[in-house]
Coordinates of C-alpha atoms in Angstrom, one line a residue:
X1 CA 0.0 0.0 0.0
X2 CA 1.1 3.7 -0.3
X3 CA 0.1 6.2 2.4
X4 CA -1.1 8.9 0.7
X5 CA 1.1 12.4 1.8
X6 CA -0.6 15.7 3.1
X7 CA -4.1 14.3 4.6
X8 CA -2.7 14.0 8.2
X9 CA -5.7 14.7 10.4
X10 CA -8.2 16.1 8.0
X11 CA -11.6 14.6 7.0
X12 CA -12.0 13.4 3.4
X13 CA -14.7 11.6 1.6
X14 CA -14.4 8.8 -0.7
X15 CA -17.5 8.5 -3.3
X16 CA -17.8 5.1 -4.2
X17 CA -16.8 1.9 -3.1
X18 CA -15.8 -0.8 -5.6
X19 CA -12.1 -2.1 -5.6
X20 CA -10.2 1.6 -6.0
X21 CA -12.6 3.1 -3.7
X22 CA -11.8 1.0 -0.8
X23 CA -8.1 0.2 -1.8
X24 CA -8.3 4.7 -1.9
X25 CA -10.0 4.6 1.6
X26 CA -7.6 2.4 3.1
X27 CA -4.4 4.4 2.2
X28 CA -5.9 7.2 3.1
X29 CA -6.2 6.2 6.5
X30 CA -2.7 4.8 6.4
X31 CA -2.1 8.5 5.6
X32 CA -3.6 10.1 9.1
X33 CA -7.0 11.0 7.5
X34 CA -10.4 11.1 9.0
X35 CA -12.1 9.1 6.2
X36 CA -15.4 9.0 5.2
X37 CA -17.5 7.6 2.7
X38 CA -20.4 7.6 -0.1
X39 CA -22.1 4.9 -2.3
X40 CA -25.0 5.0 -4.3
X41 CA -25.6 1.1 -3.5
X42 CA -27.3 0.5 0.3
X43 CA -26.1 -3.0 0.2
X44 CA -22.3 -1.8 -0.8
X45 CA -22.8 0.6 2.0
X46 CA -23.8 -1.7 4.5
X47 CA -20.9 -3.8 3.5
X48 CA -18.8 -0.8 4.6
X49 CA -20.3 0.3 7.8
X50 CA -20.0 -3.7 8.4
X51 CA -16.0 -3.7 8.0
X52 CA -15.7 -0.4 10.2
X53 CA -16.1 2.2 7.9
X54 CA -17.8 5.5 8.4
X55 CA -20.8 6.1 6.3
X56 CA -22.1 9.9 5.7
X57 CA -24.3 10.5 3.7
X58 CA -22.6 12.9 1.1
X59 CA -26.0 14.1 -0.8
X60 CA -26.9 16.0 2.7
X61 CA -25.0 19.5 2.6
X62 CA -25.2 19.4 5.8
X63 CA -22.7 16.3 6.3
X64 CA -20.1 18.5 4.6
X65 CA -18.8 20.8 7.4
X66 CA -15.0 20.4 7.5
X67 CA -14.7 17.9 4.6
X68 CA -11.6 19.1 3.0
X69 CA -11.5 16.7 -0.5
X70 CA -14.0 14.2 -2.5
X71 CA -12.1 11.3 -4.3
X72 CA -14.3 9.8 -6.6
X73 CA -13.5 6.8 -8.3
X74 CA -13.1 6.9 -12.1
X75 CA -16.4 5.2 -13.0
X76 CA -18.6 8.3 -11.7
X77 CA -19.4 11.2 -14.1
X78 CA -17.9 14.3 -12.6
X79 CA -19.0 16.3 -16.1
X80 CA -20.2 14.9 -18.3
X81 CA -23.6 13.2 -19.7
X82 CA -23.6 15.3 -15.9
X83 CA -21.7 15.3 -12.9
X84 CA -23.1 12.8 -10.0
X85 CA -25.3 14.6 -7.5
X86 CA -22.3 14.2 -4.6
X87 CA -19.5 15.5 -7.0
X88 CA -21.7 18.6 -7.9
X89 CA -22.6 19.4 -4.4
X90 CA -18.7 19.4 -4.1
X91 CA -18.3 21.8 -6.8
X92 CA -20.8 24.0 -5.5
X93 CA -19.2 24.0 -1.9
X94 CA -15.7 24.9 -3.6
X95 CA -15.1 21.2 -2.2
X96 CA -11.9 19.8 -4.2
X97 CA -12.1 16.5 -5.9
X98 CA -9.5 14.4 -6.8
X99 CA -9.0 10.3 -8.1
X100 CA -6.5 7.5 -7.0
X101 CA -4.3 8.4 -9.7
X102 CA -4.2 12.4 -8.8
X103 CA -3.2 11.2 -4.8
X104 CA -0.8 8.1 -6.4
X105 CA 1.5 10.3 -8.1
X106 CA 1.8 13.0 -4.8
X107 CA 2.6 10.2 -2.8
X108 CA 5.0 7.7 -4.5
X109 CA 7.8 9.9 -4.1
X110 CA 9.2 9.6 -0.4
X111 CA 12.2 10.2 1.8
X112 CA 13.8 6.8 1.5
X113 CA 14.7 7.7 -2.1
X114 CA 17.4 10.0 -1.2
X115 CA 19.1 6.6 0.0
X116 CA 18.6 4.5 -3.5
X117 CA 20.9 4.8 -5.7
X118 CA 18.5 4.7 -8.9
X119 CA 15.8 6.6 -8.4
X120 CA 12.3 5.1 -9.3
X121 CA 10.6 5.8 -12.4
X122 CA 6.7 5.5 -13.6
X123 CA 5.9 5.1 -17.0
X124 CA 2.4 5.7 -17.5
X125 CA 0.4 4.6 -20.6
X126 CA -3.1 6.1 -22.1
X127 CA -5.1 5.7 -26.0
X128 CA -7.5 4.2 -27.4
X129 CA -6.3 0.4 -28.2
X130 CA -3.4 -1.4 -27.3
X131 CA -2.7 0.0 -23.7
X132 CA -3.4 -2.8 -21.9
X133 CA -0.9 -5.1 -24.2
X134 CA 1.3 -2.1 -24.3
X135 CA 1.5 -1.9 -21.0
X136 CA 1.7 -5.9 -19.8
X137 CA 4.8 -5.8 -22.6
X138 CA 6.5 -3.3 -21.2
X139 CA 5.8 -4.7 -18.2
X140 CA 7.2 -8.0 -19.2
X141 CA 10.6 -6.3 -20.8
X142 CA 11.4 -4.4 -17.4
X143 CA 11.3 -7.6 -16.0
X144 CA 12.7 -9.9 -18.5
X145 CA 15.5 -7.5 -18.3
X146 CA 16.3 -7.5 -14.1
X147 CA 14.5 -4.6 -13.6
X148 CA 12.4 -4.4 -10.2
X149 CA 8.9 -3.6 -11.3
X150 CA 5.2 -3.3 -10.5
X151 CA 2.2 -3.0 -12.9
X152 CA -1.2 -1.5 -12.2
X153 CA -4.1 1.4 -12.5
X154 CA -6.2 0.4 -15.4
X155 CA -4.8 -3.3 -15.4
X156 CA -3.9 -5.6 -12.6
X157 CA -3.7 -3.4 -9.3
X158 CA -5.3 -0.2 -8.1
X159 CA -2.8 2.0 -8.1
X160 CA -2.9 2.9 -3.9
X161 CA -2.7 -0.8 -3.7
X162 CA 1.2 -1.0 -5.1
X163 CA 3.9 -1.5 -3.1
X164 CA 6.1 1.9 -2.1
X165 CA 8.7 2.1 -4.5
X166 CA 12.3 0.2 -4.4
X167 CA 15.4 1.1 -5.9
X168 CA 15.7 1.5 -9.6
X169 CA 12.3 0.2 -9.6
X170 CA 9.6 1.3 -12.6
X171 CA 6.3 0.9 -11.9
X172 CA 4.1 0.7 -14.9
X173 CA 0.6 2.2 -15.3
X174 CA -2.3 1.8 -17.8
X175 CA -4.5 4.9 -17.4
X176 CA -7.7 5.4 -18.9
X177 CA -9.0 8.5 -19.9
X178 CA -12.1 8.4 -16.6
X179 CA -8.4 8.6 -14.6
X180 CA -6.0 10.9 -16.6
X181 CA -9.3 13.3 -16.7
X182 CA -10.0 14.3 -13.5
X183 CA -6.2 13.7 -11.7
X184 CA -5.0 17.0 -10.1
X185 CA -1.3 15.4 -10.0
X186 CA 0.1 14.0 -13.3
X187 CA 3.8 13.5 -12.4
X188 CA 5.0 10.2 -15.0
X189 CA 9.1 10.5 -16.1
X190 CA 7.8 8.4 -19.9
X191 CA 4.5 9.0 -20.7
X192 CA 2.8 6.7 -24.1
X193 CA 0.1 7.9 -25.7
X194 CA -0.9 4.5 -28.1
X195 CA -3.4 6.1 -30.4
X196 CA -6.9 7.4 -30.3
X197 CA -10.3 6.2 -32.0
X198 CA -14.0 7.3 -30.8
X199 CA -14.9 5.8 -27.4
X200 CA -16.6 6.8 -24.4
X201 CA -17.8 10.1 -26.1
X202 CA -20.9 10.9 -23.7
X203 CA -18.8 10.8 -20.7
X204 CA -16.3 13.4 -22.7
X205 CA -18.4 15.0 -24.6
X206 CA -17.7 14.6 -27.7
X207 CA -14.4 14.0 -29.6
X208 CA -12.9 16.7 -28.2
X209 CA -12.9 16.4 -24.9
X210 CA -11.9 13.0 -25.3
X211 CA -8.2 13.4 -27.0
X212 CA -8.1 16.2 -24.1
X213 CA -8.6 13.6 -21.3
X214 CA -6.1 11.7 -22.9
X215 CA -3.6 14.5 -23.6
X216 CA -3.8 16.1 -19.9
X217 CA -1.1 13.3 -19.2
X218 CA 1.3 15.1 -21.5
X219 CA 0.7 18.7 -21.5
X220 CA 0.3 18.6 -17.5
X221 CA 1.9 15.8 -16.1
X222 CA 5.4 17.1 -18.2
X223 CA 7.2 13.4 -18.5
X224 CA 10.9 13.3 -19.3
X225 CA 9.6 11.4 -22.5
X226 CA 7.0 11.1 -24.8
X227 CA 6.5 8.5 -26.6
X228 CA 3.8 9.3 -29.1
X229 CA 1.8 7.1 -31.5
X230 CA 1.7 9.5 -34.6
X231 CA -0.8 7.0 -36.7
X232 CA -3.4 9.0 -36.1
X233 CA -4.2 13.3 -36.4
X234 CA -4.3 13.5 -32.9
X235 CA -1.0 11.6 -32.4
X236 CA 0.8 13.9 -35.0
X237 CA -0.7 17.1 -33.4
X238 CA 0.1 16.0 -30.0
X239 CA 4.1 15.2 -30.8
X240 CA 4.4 18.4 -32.5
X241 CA 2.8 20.6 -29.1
X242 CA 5.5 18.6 -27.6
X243 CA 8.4 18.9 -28.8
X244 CA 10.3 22.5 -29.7
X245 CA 11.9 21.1 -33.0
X246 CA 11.8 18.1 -35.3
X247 CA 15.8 16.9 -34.0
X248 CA 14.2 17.5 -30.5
X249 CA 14.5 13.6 -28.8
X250 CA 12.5 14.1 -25.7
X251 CA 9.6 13.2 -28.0
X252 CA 9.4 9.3 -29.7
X253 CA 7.2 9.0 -32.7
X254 CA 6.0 5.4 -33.0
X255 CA 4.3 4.4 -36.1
X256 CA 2.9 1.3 -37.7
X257 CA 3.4 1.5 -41.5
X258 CA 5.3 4.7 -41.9
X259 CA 9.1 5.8 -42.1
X260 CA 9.7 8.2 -39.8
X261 CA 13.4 9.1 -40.8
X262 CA 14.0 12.8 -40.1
X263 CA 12.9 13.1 -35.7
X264 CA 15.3 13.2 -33.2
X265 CA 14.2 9.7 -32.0
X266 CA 11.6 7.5 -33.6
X267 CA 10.3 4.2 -33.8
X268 CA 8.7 2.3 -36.4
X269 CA 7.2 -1.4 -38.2
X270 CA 7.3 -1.7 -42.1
X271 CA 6.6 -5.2 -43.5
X272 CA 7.5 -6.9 -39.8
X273 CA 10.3 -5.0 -39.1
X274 CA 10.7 -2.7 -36.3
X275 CA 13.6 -0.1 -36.9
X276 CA 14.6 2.8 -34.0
X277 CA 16.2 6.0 -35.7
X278 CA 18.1 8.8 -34.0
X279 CA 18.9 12.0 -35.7
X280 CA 18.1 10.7 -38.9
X281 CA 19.9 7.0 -38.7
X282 CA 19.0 3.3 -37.9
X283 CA 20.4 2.0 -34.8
X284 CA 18.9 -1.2 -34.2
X285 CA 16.5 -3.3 -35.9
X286 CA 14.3 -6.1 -34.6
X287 CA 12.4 -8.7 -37.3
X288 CA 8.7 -8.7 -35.6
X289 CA 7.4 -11.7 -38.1
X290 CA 8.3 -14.2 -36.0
X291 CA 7.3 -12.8 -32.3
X292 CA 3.9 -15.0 -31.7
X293 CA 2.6 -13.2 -28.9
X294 CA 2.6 -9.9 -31.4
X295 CA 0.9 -10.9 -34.0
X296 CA -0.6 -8.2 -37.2
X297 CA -0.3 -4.8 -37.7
X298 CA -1.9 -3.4 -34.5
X299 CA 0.6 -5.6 -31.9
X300 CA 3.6 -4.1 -34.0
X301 CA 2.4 -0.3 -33.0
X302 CA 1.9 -1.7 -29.2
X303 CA 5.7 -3.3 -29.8
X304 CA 6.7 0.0 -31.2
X305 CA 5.8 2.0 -28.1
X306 CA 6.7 -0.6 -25.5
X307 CA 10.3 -0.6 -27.2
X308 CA 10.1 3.0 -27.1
X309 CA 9.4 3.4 -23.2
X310 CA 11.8 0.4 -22.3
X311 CA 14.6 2.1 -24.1
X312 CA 14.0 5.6 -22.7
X313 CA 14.5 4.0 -19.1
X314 CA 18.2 2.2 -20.5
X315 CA 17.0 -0.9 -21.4
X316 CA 19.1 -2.5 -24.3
X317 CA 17.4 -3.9 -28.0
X318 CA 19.6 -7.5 -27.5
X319 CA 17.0 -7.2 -24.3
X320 CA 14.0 -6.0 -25.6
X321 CA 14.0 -8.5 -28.4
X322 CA 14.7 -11.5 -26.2
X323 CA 11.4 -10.3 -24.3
X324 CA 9.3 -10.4 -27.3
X325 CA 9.8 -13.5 -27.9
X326 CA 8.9 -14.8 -24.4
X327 CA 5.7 -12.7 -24.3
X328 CA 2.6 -14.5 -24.6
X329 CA 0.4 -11.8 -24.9
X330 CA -2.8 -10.6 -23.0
X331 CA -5.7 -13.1 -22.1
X332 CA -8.3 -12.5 -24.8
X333 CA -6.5 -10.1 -27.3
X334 CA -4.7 -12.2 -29.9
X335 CA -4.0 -14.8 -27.2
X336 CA -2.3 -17.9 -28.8
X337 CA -3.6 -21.0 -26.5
X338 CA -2.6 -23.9 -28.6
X339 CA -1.6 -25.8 -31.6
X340 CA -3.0 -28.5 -32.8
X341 CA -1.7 -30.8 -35.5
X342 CA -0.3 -27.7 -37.1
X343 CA -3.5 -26.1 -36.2
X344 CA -3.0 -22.5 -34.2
X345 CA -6.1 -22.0 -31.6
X346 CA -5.9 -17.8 -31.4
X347 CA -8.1 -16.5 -28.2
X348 CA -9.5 -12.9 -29.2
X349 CA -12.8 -12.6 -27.1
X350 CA -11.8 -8.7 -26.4
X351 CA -12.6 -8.4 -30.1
X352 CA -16.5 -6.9 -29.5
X353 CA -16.7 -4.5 -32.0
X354 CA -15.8 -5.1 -35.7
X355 CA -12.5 -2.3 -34.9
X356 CA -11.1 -4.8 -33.1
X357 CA -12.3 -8.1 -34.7
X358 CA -10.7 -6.0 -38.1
X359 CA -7.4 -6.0 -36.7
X360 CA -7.6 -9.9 -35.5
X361 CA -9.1 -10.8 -39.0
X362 CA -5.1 -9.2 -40.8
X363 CA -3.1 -10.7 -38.4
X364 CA -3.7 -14.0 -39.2
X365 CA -3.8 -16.1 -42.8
X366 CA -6.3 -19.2 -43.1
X367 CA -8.9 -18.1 -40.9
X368 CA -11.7 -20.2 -39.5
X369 CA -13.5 -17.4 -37.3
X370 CA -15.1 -18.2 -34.4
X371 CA -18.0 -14.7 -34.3
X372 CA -21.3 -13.6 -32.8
X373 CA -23.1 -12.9 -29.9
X374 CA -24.8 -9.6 -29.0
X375 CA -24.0 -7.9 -32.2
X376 CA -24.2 -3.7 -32.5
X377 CA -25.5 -1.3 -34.2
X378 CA -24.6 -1.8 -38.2
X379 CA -23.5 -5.9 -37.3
X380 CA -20.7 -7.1 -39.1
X381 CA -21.5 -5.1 -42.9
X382 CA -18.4 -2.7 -42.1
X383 CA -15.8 -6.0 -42.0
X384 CA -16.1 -7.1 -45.9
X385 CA -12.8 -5.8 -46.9
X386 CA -11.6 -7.8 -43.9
X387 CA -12.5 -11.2 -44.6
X388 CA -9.9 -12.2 -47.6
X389 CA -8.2 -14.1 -45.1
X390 CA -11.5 -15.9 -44.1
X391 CA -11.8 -19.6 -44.9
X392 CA -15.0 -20.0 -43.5
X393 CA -17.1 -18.3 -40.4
X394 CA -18.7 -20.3 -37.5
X395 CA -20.9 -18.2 -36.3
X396 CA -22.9 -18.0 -32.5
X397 CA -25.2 -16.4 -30.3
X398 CA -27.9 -13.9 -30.5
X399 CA -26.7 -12.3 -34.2
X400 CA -25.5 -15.5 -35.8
X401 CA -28.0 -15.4 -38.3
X402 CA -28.3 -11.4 -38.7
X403 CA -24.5 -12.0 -39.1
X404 CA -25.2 -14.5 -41.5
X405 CA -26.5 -12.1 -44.2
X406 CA -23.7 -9.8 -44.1
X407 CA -21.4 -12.4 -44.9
X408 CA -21.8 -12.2 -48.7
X409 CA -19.7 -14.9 -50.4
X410 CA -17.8 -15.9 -47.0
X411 CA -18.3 -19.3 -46.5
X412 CA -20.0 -19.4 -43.2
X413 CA -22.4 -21.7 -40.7
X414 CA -24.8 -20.7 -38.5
X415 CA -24.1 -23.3 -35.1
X416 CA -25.4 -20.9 -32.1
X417 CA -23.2 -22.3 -29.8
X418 CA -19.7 -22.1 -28.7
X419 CA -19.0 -26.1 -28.2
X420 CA -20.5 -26.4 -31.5
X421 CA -18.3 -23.7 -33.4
X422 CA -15.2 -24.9 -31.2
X423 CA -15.8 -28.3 -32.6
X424 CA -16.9 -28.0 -36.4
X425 CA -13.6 -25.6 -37.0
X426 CA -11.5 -28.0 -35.4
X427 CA -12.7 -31.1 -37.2
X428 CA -12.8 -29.4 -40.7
X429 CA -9.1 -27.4 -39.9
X430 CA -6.3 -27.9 -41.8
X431 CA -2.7 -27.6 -40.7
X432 CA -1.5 -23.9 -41.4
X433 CA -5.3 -22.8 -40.5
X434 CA -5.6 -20.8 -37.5
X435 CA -9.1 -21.1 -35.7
X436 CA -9.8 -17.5 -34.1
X437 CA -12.2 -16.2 -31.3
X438 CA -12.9 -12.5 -32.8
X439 CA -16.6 -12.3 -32.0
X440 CA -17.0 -8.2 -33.4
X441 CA -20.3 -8.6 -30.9
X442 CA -20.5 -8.5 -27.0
X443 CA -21.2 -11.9 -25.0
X444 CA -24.3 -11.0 -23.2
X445 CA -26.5 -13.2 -24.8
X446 CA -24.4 -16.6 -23.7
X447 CA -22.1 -15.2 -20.8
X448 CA -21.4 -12.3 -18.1
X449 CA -18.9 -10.6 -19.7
X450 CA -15.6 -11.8 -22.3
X451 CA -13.3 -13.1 -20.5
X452 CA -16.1 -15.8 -19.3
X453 CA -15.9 -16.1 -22.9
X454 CA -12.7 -16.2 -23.6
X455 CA -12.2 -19.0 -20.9
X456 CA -14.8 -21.5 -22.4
X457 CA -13.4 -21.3 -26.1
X458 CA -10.0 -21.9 -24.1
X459 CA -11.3 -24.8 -22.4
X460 CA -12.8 -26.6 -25.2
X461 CA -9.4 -26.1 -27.1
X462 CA -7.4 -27.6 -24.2
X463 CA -9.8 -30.5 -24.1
X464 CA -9.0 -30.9 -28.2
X465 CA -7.7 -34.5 -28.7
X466 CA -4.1 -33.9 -29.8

């Protein structure tokens, strides 16, 4: 746990009590503070009072005398569709309010560094896709490489919930844009920003306010470095606010398809092959086609970046390529679980929307997809440049048949369930074929949520005779 700095003896409120709420309350406390707290949900309430908490009931002004902060927890509107009751009654009492993330990065920082001999670094990682592989790989390099290292926000956990820091250690953060958004203390030494596509819009307001969630980590929280996925507008616009000239390396421009030859530092994938420049020459190259647990396009962007951060904290390429090659990727994006008689067995369940099942259906040759469930708005119409790879679709759930007519010439069969689909690929799977789980629909029709999902396609494979 790390105590949160500066509360000593004052009274703060905590809205809302899932897994960073309580992890929030409890270092808070560890701090010296008076906490008290808020949740919409009686029973979660209850739950609280139960374990010793203090419950006040944050939508009476009245409870509000001598409350000196709110932390909310990133799930609760604080603008827009419109900020929750509590958090407006905080506004209109001139009442600050603050996130984990915002009281994380005022508190890692303690005396015991002035002993260390390295001190500790965070590299923090926000965008659209790819963040949560982006951030598992670097992750994975730091410690491939004998680096001390902790992962957490966003993925794996709550950021209160780390340990303090060691020496030379690098803790690693995925942050979404509900955190980066609100955060009155944005303090990472390598920030990544992945890339951005439309999510979440209500709760930002449009586009705009969006890409300004997501850039707050850069223009406020001032890193050392930037690394800066450039595949995108926003991307391109963000590296050039950055950085004061084109030669100027405290910005890295990652890309995924284009030469970027004339930057101070950069790194980018053409045709499988990663290359980092420097002031306008190669200086170390690293052949991507053969990294499993990166497979297509969209993995070489997240490799791009992680290599990017990983270097900017003195890791080596022999180092960084020798971790590629023992990552296995992310449960449920692009996860290889098997092979089978020559027969890969590729686990994409995040895949829910047909951006994602897109990037699944180029990454692999000989496709027999696994799709359906809940499918949105518009189905599966959008993916028909997409399906060249396609030997035939198995499809499931709710929108198999809705699917179904949007498949055109795609050889396809409607089989509703997942043991079905599971089985018919396999028997009719050729060696060289890869069977992929990349529904482009959510799994609300057959399961709670994807990664129940994910698990059962998993299981079947294991029980595959081999």
């Amino acid at each position: 746990m790390i105590p949160v700095q500066g509360v000593e003896n004052q009274t703060i409120a905590v809205l809302g009590l899932g897994r960073s709420g309580r992890a929030t309350a409890a270092a808070l406390t560890e701090g010296g503070a008076n906490v008290v707290v808020w949740d919409d949900g009686v029973d979660t309430r209850d739950k609280a009072a139960a374990d010793g908490m203090t419950v006040l009931d944050l939508t009476r002004e009245a409870n509000w005398d001598g409350i000196a902060a709110l932390i909310t927890s990133p799930g609760i509107p604080h603008l827009y569709p419109k900020p929750h009751p509590v958090i407006a009654m905080a506004y209109a009492l001139g009442v600050p309010v603050d996130n984990d993330i915002g009281l994380f990065f005022r508190s890692f920082a303690t005396r015991d560094w002035e002993s260390y001999d390295t001190t500790p670094r965070v590299i923090a990682i926000t965008g659209s896709n790819g963040k949560s592989t982006t951030t598992a790989l670097i992750h994975h390099i730091l410690r491939e490489a004998g680096r001390p290292t902790q992962i957490g926000g966003n993925i794996g956990t709550g950021v209160l919930s780390l340990d303090p820091a060691h020496d030379a250690e690098v803790v690693v953060l995925e942050l979404s844009s509900y955190q980066t958004d609100l955060a009155r203390a944005l303090t990472p030494d390598v920030a990544v920003f992945t890339n951005l596509s439309p999510d979440h819009l209500d709760r930002h307001g449009g586009p705009g306010g969006y890409f300004a969630a997501k850039r707050r980590l850069f223009a406020e929280g001032g890193p050392d470095r930037a690394v800066i996925g450039v595949d995108e507008v926003e991307g391109r616009y963000l590296a050039d606010q950055l950085a004061m000239a084109p030669s100027d390396d405290r910005v890295i421009r990652v890309s995924s398809g284009q030469k970027l030859e004339r930057f101070g530092w950069s790194v980018f994938a053409r045709k499988g092959y990663l290359s980092e420049y420097r002031k306008g020459r190669q200086v170390a190259s690293i052949d991507l086609r053969e990294v499993k647990g990166l497979p297509g396009e969209h993995n070489h962007q997240n490799a791009c970046a992680a290599y990017a951060a990983t270097r900017a904290v003195g890791i080596a390429p022999r180092q960084i390529e020798q971790a590629f090659h023992s990552f296995q990727g992310l449960p449920h994006r692009s996860q290889r679980v098997a092979e089978i008689g020559g027969v890969a067995y590729v686990n994409d369940s995040k895949a829910t929307n047909v951006d994602a099942a897109a990037k699944a259906l180029t990454a692999f040759q000989n496709i027999r997809w696994i799709a359906g469930g809940m499918g949105k708005d518009g189905g599966i119409e959008a993916l028909q440049p997409f399906l060249g790879n396609v030997v035939k679709a198995y499809l499931i759930g709710h929108s198999a048949r809705d699917f179904a007519l949007q498949l055109g010439q795609t050889p396809h069969e409607v089989l509703e369930t997942m043991d079905q689909a599971v089985a018919r690929a396999a028997a009719e799977a050729q060696p060289g074929d890869t069977v992929l789980l990349a529904p482009a629909a959510a799994s609300f029709d057959q399961y709670p949520n994807f990664e129940k999902r994910g698990e059962h396609f998993t299981a079947l494979v294991q029980a595959l005779p081999r």
